[in-house]
């Protein structure tokens, strides 16, 4: 069994769930190393499998003036240092098909951004790396779209696919989380992940002094969405974590404070254990759908 298949098998069997976590974007090598060290210490203590997350380039920022990150070459060097120093699998996102090969040499999981979840060439290029592919459901998509997106990856011969719920547009500047999607996305026949931080964005909903807009969000509701997701029984949780969200250069309003990570995970583990125990006795509702 190759390393990607072995990690995929491990994550599918993770109890009570696995965690993808880290700061939204690479701010500096020093910051990333610090965050990886602290997050790993917490998850190791609690027995939660961790995949460390950060982006080398936020290509879809609201404003062209916003911080994007160090770029692919420098960013991958930093992520590889994290991987070696802390023996952690890495997840990061791609935006262009020609990025996939280089990213696949470092990342254990390649993430497809929600805006790009239907982009066939990108999905195929990512799939050809043989790495695990985490596809975020577009804010504009029904859950059924993810079945086709997953099949585009599997068409390359790569069976290591995950799908991720990250909210649905509700008007112009808001998102809602429909818990039904966490169940309906099971039709993609792969692990289901809940993004409990991006789901609470208010896209381009924050007016800036001097003009322009940025994305806002509801950090205080992250525990609410997280509790819902683990009660439903997702396989994994995706969350962005920062030691000082108020000063984060990207998505500060929806990054969870590092100082509160352990207590939140403790609560989610307790909920998930109870919920998954009850699911063993769940009634098959299939006969009642017609």
mmCIF file of C-alpha atoms in Angstrom:
data_model
loop_
_atom_site.group_PDB
_atom_site.id
_atom_site.type_symbol
_atom_site.label_atom_id
_atom_site.label_comp_id
_atom_site.label_asym_id
_atom_site.label_seq_id
_atom_site.Cartn_x
_atom_site.Cartn_y
_atom_site.Cartn_z
ATOM 1 C CA UNK A 1 0.000 0.000 0.000
ATOM 2 C CA UNK A 2 1.474 3.398 -0.974
ATOM 3 C CA UNK A 3 1.680 6.281 1.496
ATOM 4 C CA UNK A 4 -1.391 8.114 0.180
ATOM 5 C CA UNK A 5 -3.576 5.015 0.326
ATOM 6 C CA UNK A 6 -2.273 4.222 3.822
ATOM 7 C CA UNK A 7 -3.061 7.737 5.095
ATOM 8 C CA UNK A 8 -6.478 7.615 3.418
ATOM 9 C CA UNK A 9 -7.285 4.331 5.149
ATOM 10 C CA UNK A 10 -6.122 5.764 8.470
ATOM 11 C CA UNK A 11 -8.304 8.857 8.116
ATOM 12 C CA UNK A 12 -11.374 6.865 7.072
ATOM 13 C CA UNK A 13 -11.041 4.872 10.260
ATOM 14 C CA UNK A 14 -10.226 7.801 12.551
ATOM 15 C CA UNK A 15 -12.228 7.890 15.788
ATOM 16 C CA UNK A 16 -14.006 10.022 16.645
ATOM 17 C CA UNK A 17 -12.820 12.219 13.723
ATOM 18 C CA UNK A 18 -9.662 13.593 12.116
ATOM 19 C CA UNK A 19 -8.717 17.266 12.103
ATOM 20 C CA UNK A 20 -7.344 19.524 9.375
ATOM 21 C CA UNK A 21 -6.162 22.659 11.121
ATOM 22 C CA UNK A 22 -3.759 25.565 10.875
ATOM 23 C CA UNK A 23 -3.641 29.242 9.964
ATOM 24 C CA UNK A 24 -5.423 30.388 6.824
ATOM 25 C CA UNK A 25 -2.264 31.512 5.042
ATOM 26 C CA UNK A 26 1.486 31.250 5.567
ATOM 27 C CA UNK A 27 2.518 34.529 7.177
ATOM 28 C CA UNK A 28 6.120 33.564 7.925
ATOM 29 C CA UNK A 29 8.170 30.441 8.563
ATOM 30 C CA UNK A 30 8.462 31.345 12.247
ATOM 31 C CA UNK A 31 4.697 31.698 12.651
ATOM 32 C CA UNK A 32 3.885 28.478 10.818
ATOM 33 C CA UNK A 33 6.397 26.456 12.831
ATOM 34 C CA UNK A 34 5.013 27.891 16.070
ATOM 35 C CA UNK A 35 1.424 27.066 15.103
ATOM 36 C CA UNK A 36 2.277 23.535 13.989
ATOM 37 C CA UNK A 37 4.097 22.848 17.258
ATOM 38 C CA UNK A 38 1.217 24.017 19.444
ATOM 39 C CA UNK A 39 -1.596 22.424 17.432
ATOM 40 C CA UNK A 40 0.227 19.086 17.299
ATOM 41 C CA UNK A 41 0.784 19.162 21.059
ATOM 42 C CA UNK A 42 -2.958 19.621 21.623
ATOM 43 C CA UNK A 43 -4.124 16.968 19.159
ATOM 44 C CA UNK A 44 -1.533 14.456 20.357
ATOM 45 C CA UNK A 45 -2.728 14.945 23.929
ATOM 46 C CA UNK A 46 -6.335 14.360 22.853
ATOM 47 C CA UNK A 47 -5.628 11.525 20.424
ATOM 48 C CA UNK A 48 -6.994 13.299 17.344
ATOM 49 C CA UNK A 49 -5.232 12.607 14.017
ATOM 50 C CA UNK A 50 -3.959 15.937 12.651
ATOM 51 C CA UNK A 51 -3.293 17.137 9.124
ATOM 52 C CA UNK A 52 -1.642 20.547 9.243
ATOM 53 C CA UNK A 53 -3.172 23.157 6.945
ATOM 54 C CA UNK A 54 -1.999 26.451 5.525
ATOM 55 C CA UNK A 55 -2.075 28.114 2.102
ATOM 56 C CA UNK A 56 0.892 29.428 0.131
ATOM 57 C CA UNK A 57 -1.271 31.667 -2.051
ATOM 58 C CA UNK A 58 -4.791 32.954 -1.445
ATOM 59 C CA UNK A 59 -5.585 33.550 -5.109
ATOM 60 C CA UNK A 60 -9.253 34.422 -4.550
ATOM 61 C CA UNK A 61 -8.940 37.258 -2.033
ATOM 62 C CA UNK A 62 -11.720 39.852 -2.146
ATOM 63 C CA UNK A 63 -9.273 42.660 -2.975
ATOM 64 C CA UNK A 64 -6.168 42.689 -5.183
ATOM 65 C CA UNK A 65 -4.479 44.671 -2.398
ATOM 66 C CA UNK A 66 -4.979 41.931 0.200
ATOM 67 C CA UNK A 67 -2.179 39.716 1.512
ATOM 68 C CA UNK A 68 -1.926 36.486 -0.492
ATOM 69 C CA UNK A 69 0.997 34.632 1.029
ATOM 70 C CA UNK A 70 4.609 33.884 0.073
ATOM 71 C CA UNK A 71 3.833 32.141 -3.205
ATOM 72 C CA UNK A 72 4.181 28.503 -4.210
ATOM 73 C CA UNK A 73 7.962 28.042 -4.254
ATOM 74 C CA UNK A 74 8.650 29.628 -0.862
ATOM 75 C CA UNK A 75 5.419 28.344 0.669
ATOM 76 C CA UNK A 76 6.124 24.720 -0.218
ATOM 77 C CA UNK A 77 9.599 24.984 1.303
ATOM 78 C CA UNK A 78 8.050 26.163 4.572
ATOM 79 C CA UNK A 79 5.367 23.457 4.554
ATOM 80 C CA UNK A 80 8.011 20.798 3.917
ATOM 81 C CA UNK A 81 9.938 22.029 6.968
ATOM 82 C CA UNK A 82 6.772 21.626 9.057
ATOM 83 C CA UNK A 83 6.259 18.143 7.676
ATOM 84 C CA UNK A 84 9.794 17.049 8.552
ATOM 85 C CA UNK A 85 10.150 18.872 11.884
ATOM 86 C CA UNK A 86 6.853 17.711 13.367
ATOM 87 C CA UNK A 87 6.185 14.517 11.385
ATOM 88 C CA UNK A 88 2.833 15.841 10.196
ATOM 89 C CA UNK A 89 0.885 15.235 7.000
ATOM 90 C CA UNK A 90 0.175 18.454 5.105
ATOM 91 C CA UNK A 91 -2.893 19.794 3.300
ATOM 92 C CA UNK A 92 -2.772 22.872 1.083
ATOM 93 C CA UNK A 93 -4.795 24.175 -1.827
ATOM 94 C CA UNK A 94 -4.171 24.636 -5.539
ATOM 95 C CA UNK A 95 -5.775 27.059 -7.973
ATOM 96 C CA UNK A 96 -4.126 26.138 -11.271
ATOM 97 C CA UNK A 97 -3.648 22.775 -12.946
ATOM 98 C CA UNK A 98 0.069 23.375 -13.415
ATOM 99 C CA UNK A 99 0.546 23.725 -9.649
ATOM 100 C CA UNK A 100 -0.549 20.180 -8.857
ATOM 101 C CA UNK A 101 2.638 18.282 -9.667
ATOM 102 C CA UNK A 102 4.857 20.503 -7.512
ATOM 103 C CA UNK A 103 2.346 20.646 -4.666
ATOM 104 C CA UNK A 104 1.939 16.877 -4.760
ATOM 105 C CA UNK A 105 5.636 16.457 -3.994
ATOM 106 C CA UNK A 106 5.102 18.083 -0.581
ATOM 107 C CA UNK A 107 1.424 17.911 0.358
ATOM 108 C CA UNK A 108 -0.223 14.682 1.455
ATOM 109 C CA UNK A 109 -3.673 16.117 0.702
ATOM 110 C CA UNK A 110 -4.362 18.519 -2.148
ATOM 111 C CA UNK A 111 -7.357 20.738 -1.561
ATOM 112 C CA UNK A 112 -9.636 22.000 -4.329
ATOM 113 C CA UNK A 113 -11.122 25.399 -3.376
ATOM 114 C CA UNK A 114 -14.904 25.699 -3.298
ATOM 115 C CA UNK A 115 -14.997 28.184 -6.178
ATOM 116 C CA UNK A 116 -13.197 25.612 -8.344
ATOM 117 C CA UNK A 117 -14.966 22.401 -7.328
ATOM 118 C CA UNK A 118 -16.326 21.769 -10.845
ATOM 119 C CA UNK A 119 -13.144 22.632 -12.776
ATOM 120 C CA UNK A 120 -12.482 19.394 -14.633
ATOM 121 C CA UNK A 121 -8.888 20.103 -15.675
ATOM 122 C CA UNK A 122 -7.924 21.046 -12.113
ATOM 123 C CA UNK A 123 -9.607 17.984 -10.605
ATOM 124 C CA UNK A 124 -7.948 15.691 -13.137
ATOM 125 C CA UNK A 125 -4.504 17.238 -12.649
ATOM 126 C CA UNK A 126 -4.852 16.912 -8.877
ATOM 127 C CA UNK A 127 -6.075 13.336 -9.179
ATOM 128 C CA UNK A 128 -3.105 12.338 -11.325
ATOM 129 C CA UNK A 129 -0.724 13.141 -8.458
ATOM 130 C CA UNK A 130 -2.067 10.132 -6.578
ATOM 131 C CA UNK A 131 -2.432 12.229 -3.441
ATOM 132 C CA UNK A 132 -5.599 12.443 -1.347
ATOM 133 C CA UNK A 133 -7.875 15.085 -2.867
ATOM 134 C CA UNK A 134 -10.163 17.119 -0.596
ATOM 135 C CA UNK A 135 -12.849 18.831 -2.693
ATOM 136 C CA UNK A 136 -14.706 21.689 -1.080
ATOM 137 C CA UNK A 137 -18.343 22.004 -2.108
ATOM 138 C CA UNK A 138 -18.983 25.280 -3.902
ATOM 139 C CA UNK A 139 -21.085 27.815 -2.034
ATOM 140 C CA UNK A 140 -23.309 27.844 -5.123
ATOM 141 C CA UNK A 141 -23.644 24.051 -5.456
ATOM 142 C CA UNK A 142 -26.066 21.393 -4.366
ATOM 143 C CA UNK A 143 -24.575 18.434 -2.544
ATOM 144 C CA UNK A 144 -25.192 16.230 -5.596
ATOM 145 C CA UNK A 145 -22.525 18.140 -7.533
ATOM 146 C CA UNK A 146 -19.891 16.547 -5.333
ATOM 147 C CA UNK A 147 -20.702 13.100 -6.697
ATOM 148 C CA UNK A 148 -19.582 14.225 -10.148
ATOM 149 C CA UNK A 149 -16.552 16.090 -8.821
ATOM 150 C CA UNK A 150 -15.376 13.026 -6.933
ATOM 151 C CA UNK A 151 -15.837 10.885 -10.040
ATOM 152 C CA UNK A 152 -13.650 13.241 -12.065
ATOM 153 C CA UNK A 153 -10.814 12.502 -9.644
ATOM 154 C CA UNK A 154 -11.530 8.764 -9.587
ATOM 155 C CA UNK A 155 -11.451 8.792 -13.383
ATOM 156 C CA UNK A 156 -7.688 9.288 -13.130
ATOM 157 C CA UNK A 157 -7.383 6.027 -11.214
ATOM 158 C CA UNK A 158 -7.046 7.831 -7.872
ATOM 159 C CA UNK A 159 -9.592 6.562 -5.351
ATOM 160 C CA UNK A 160 -8.358 8.761 -2.498
ATOM 161 C CA UNK A 161 -11.079 11.419 -2.451
ATOM 162 C CA UNK A 162 -12.829 13.458 0.256
ATOM 163 C CA UNK A 163 -15.633 15.996 -0.009
ATOM 164 C CA UNK A 164 -16.031 18.996 2.252
ATOM 165 C CA UNK A 165 -19.045 21.110 3.218
ATOM 166 C CA UNK A 166 -18.262 24.807 3.657
ATOM 167 C CA UNK A 167 -21.653 26.526 3.594
ATOM 168 C CA UNK A 168 -24.146 27.697 0.991
ATOM 169 C CA UNK A 169 -24.790 31.236 -0.186
ATOM 170 C CA UNK A 170 -27.768 32.857 1.531
ATOM 171 C CA UNK A 171 -28.264 36.126 -0.293
ATOM 172 C CA UNK A 172 -25.254 38.143 -1.365
ATOM 173 C CA UNK A 173 -23.095 38.417 1.748
ATOM 174 C CA UNK A 174 -23.937 35.471 3.940
ATOM 175 C CA UNK A 175 -23.657 31.703 4.178
ATOM 176 C CA UNK A 176 -25.730 29.094 5.941
ATOM 177 C CA UNK A 177 -24.878 25.514 6.834
ATOM 178 C CA UNK A 178 -27.500 22.960 5.880
ATOM 179 C CA UNK A 179 -26.779 19.850 8.003
ATOM 180 C CA UNK A 180 -28.600 17.721 5.450
ATOM 181 C CA UNK A 181 -25.631 18.194 3.118
ATOM 182 C CA UNK A 182 -23.408 16.366 5.583
ATOM 183 C CA UNK A 183 -25.574 13.302 5.022
ATOM 184 C CA UNK A 184 -26.374 13.815 1.327
ATOM 185 C CA UNK A 185 -22.705 14.146 0.418
ATOM 186 C CA UNK A 186 -22.279 10.536 1.520
ATOM 187 C CA UNK A 187 -23.565 9.745 -1.970
ATOM 188 C CA UNK A 188 -20.064 10.584 -3.211
ATOM 189 C CA UNK A 189 -18.998 7.365 -1.416
ATOM 190 C CA UNK A 190 -16.059 8.881 0.416
ATOM 191 C CA UNK A 191 -15.211 10.588 3.720
ATOM 192 C CA UNK A 192 -17.157 13.768 4.486
ATOM 193 C CA UNK A 193 -15.425 16.755 6.072
ATOM 194 C CA UNK A 194 -17.060 19.818 7.639
ATOM 195 C CA UNK A 195 -15.316 23.171 7.288
ATOM 196 C CA UNK A 196 -16.532 24.833 10.473
ATOM 197 C CA UNK A 197 -14.746 28.149 9.944
ATOM 198 C CA UNK A 198 -15.211 29.191 6.302
ATOM 199 C CA UNK A 199 -18.854 28.179 6.696
ATOM 200 C CA UNK A 200 -19.299 31.246 8.876
ATOM 201 C CA UNK A 201 -17.891 33.785 6.461
ATOM 202 C CA UNK A 202 -19.807 36.819 5.266
ATOM 203 C CA UNK A 203 -18.289 37.053 1.772
ATOM 204 C CA UNK A 204 -17.422 40.656 0.872
ATOM 205 C CA UNK A 205 -19.764 41.651 3.681
ATOM 206 C CA UNK A 206 -17.489 43.954 5.635
ATOM 207 C CA UNK A 207 -17.153 47.576 4.524
ATOM 208 C CA UNK A 208 -13.724 49.089 5.004
ATOM 209 C CA UNK A 209 -12.831 52.584 6.105
ATOM 210 C CA UNK A 210 -11.844 54.550 3.039
ATOM 211 C CA UNK A 211 -13.904 52.377 0.707
ATOM 212 C CA UNK A 212 -13.882 48.820 -0.499
ATOM 213 C CA UNK A 213 -15.031 45.602 1.157
ATOM 214 C CA UNK A 214 -13.570 42.516 2.819
ATOM 215 C CA UNK A 215 -15.024 39.260 4.092
ATOM 216 C CA UNK A 216 -16.423 39.272 7.601
ATOM 217 C CA UNK A 217 -17.686 36.396 9.663
ATOM 218 C CA UNK A 218 -19.086 34.972 12.894
ATOM 219 C CA UNK A 219 -16.209 33.484 14.871
ATOM 220 C CA UNK A 220 -18.425 33.170 17.926
ATOM 221 C CA UNK A 221 -20.624 30.626 16.100
ATOM 222 C CA UNK A 222 -17.813 28.224 15.235
ATOM 223 C CA UNK A 223 -18.613 25.955 18.234
ATOM 224 C CA UNK A 224 -22.271 25.847 17.171
ATOM 225 C CA UNK A 225 -21.471 24.627 13.654
ATOM 226 C CA UNK A 226 -18.804 22.268 14.990
ATOM 227 C CA UNK A 227 -21.208 20.646 17.457
ATOM 228 C CA UNK A 228 -23.746 20.134 14.683
ATOM 229 C CA UNK A 229 -21.203 18.540 12.364
ATOM 230 C CA UNK A 230 -19.846 16.019 14.849
ATOM 231 C CA UNK A 231 -23.347 15.161 16.056
ATOM 232 C CA UNK A 232 -24.310 14.318 12.470
ATOM 233 C CA UNK A 233 -21.220 12.123 12.291
ATOM 234 C CA UNK A 234 -18.721 13.648 9.869
ATOM 235 C CA UNK A 235 -15.412 11.890 9.315
ATOM 236 C CA UNK A 236 -13.284 14.997 9.603
ATOM 237 C CA UNK A 237 -13.276 18.587 10.800
ATOM 238 C CA UNK A 238 -11.552 21.401 8.909
ATOM 239 C CA UNK A 239 -10.852 24.550 10.868
ATOM 240 C CA UNK A 240 -8.535 27.497 10.589
ATOM 241 C CA UNK A 241 -6.719 28.358 13.810
ATOM 242 C CA UNK A 242 -4.661 31.419 14.687
ATOM 243 C CA UNK A 243 -2.853 32.604 17.794
ATOM 244 C CA UNK A 244 -4.112 36.163 17.235
ATOM 245 C CA UNK A 245 -7.112 36.201 14.874
ATOM 246 C CA UNK A 246 -7.666 39.934 15.276
ATOM 247 C CA UNK A 247 -4.328 40.619 13.620
ATOM 248 C CA UNK A 248 -4.463 37.832 11.023
ATOM 249 C CA UNK A 249 -3.881 39.173 7.491
ATOM 250 C CA UNK A 250 -6.544 36.913 5.996
ATOM 251 C CA UNK A 251 -9.925 35.630 7.246
ATOM 252 C CA UNK A 252 -9.338 36.811 10.803
ATOM 253 C CA UNK A 253 -13.087 36.947 11.584
ATOM 254 C CA UNK A 254 -13.433 33.192 11.001
ATOM 255 C CA UNK A 255 -10.226 31.812 12.493
ATOM 256 C CA UNK A 256 -10.526 30.085 15.864
ATOM 257 C CA UNK A 257 -8.193 31.276 18.653
ATOM 258 C CA UNK A 258 -5.406 28.825 19.415
ATOM 259 C CA UNK A 259 -5.870 29.388 23.150
ATOM 260 C CA UNK A 260 -9.396 27.934 22.945
ATOM 261 C CA UNK A 261 -8.628 25.000 20.628
ATOM 262 C CA UNK A 262 -8.146 22.332 23.294
ATOM 263 C CA UNK A 263 -11.388 23.044 25.133
ATOM 264 C CA UNK A 264 -13.384 23.066 21.887
ATOM 265 C CA UNK A 265 -11.886 19.770 20.737
ATOM 266 C CA UNK A 266 -12.592 18.183 24.117
ATOM 267 C CA UNK A 267 -16.253 19.103 23.768
ATOM 268 C CA UNK A 268 -16.448 17.880 20.169
ATOM 269 C CA UNK A 269 -14.814 14.561 21.046
ATOM 270 C CA UNK A 270 -17.374 13.983 23.796
ATOM 271 C CA UNK A 271 -20.282 14.784 21.459
ATOM 272 C CA UNK A 272 -18.900 12.652 18.640
ATOM 273 C CA UNK A 273 -18.391 9.611 20.863
ATOM 274 C CA UNK A 274 -21.972 9.725 22.091
ATOM 275 C CA UNK A 275 -23.374 10.438 18.628
ATOM 276 C CA UNK A 276 -21.448 7.684 16.849
ATOM 277 C CA UNK A 277 -22.472 5.222 19.519
ATOM 278 C CA UNK A 278 -26.127 5.996 18.839
ATOM 279 C CA UNK A 279 -25.632 5.812 15.074
ATOM 280 C CA UNK A 280 -24.870 2.108 15.403
ATOM 281 C CA UNK A 281 -28.566 1.670 16.195
ATOM 282 C CA UNK A 282 -29.863 4.161 13.604
ATOM 283 C CA UNK A 283 -32.950 3.242 11.605
ATOM 284 C CA UNK A 284 -32.504 2.797 7.846
ATOM 285 C CA UNK A 285 -34.770 5.492 6.395
ATOM 286 C CA UNK A 286 -34.319 4.445 2.747
ATOM 287 C CA UNK A 287 -37.755 2.741 2.485
ATOM 288 C CA UNK A 288 -39.446 5.968 3.600
ATOM 289 C CA UNK A 289 -37.969 8.246 0.926
ATOM 290 C CA UNK A 290 -40.620 7.564 -1.719
#
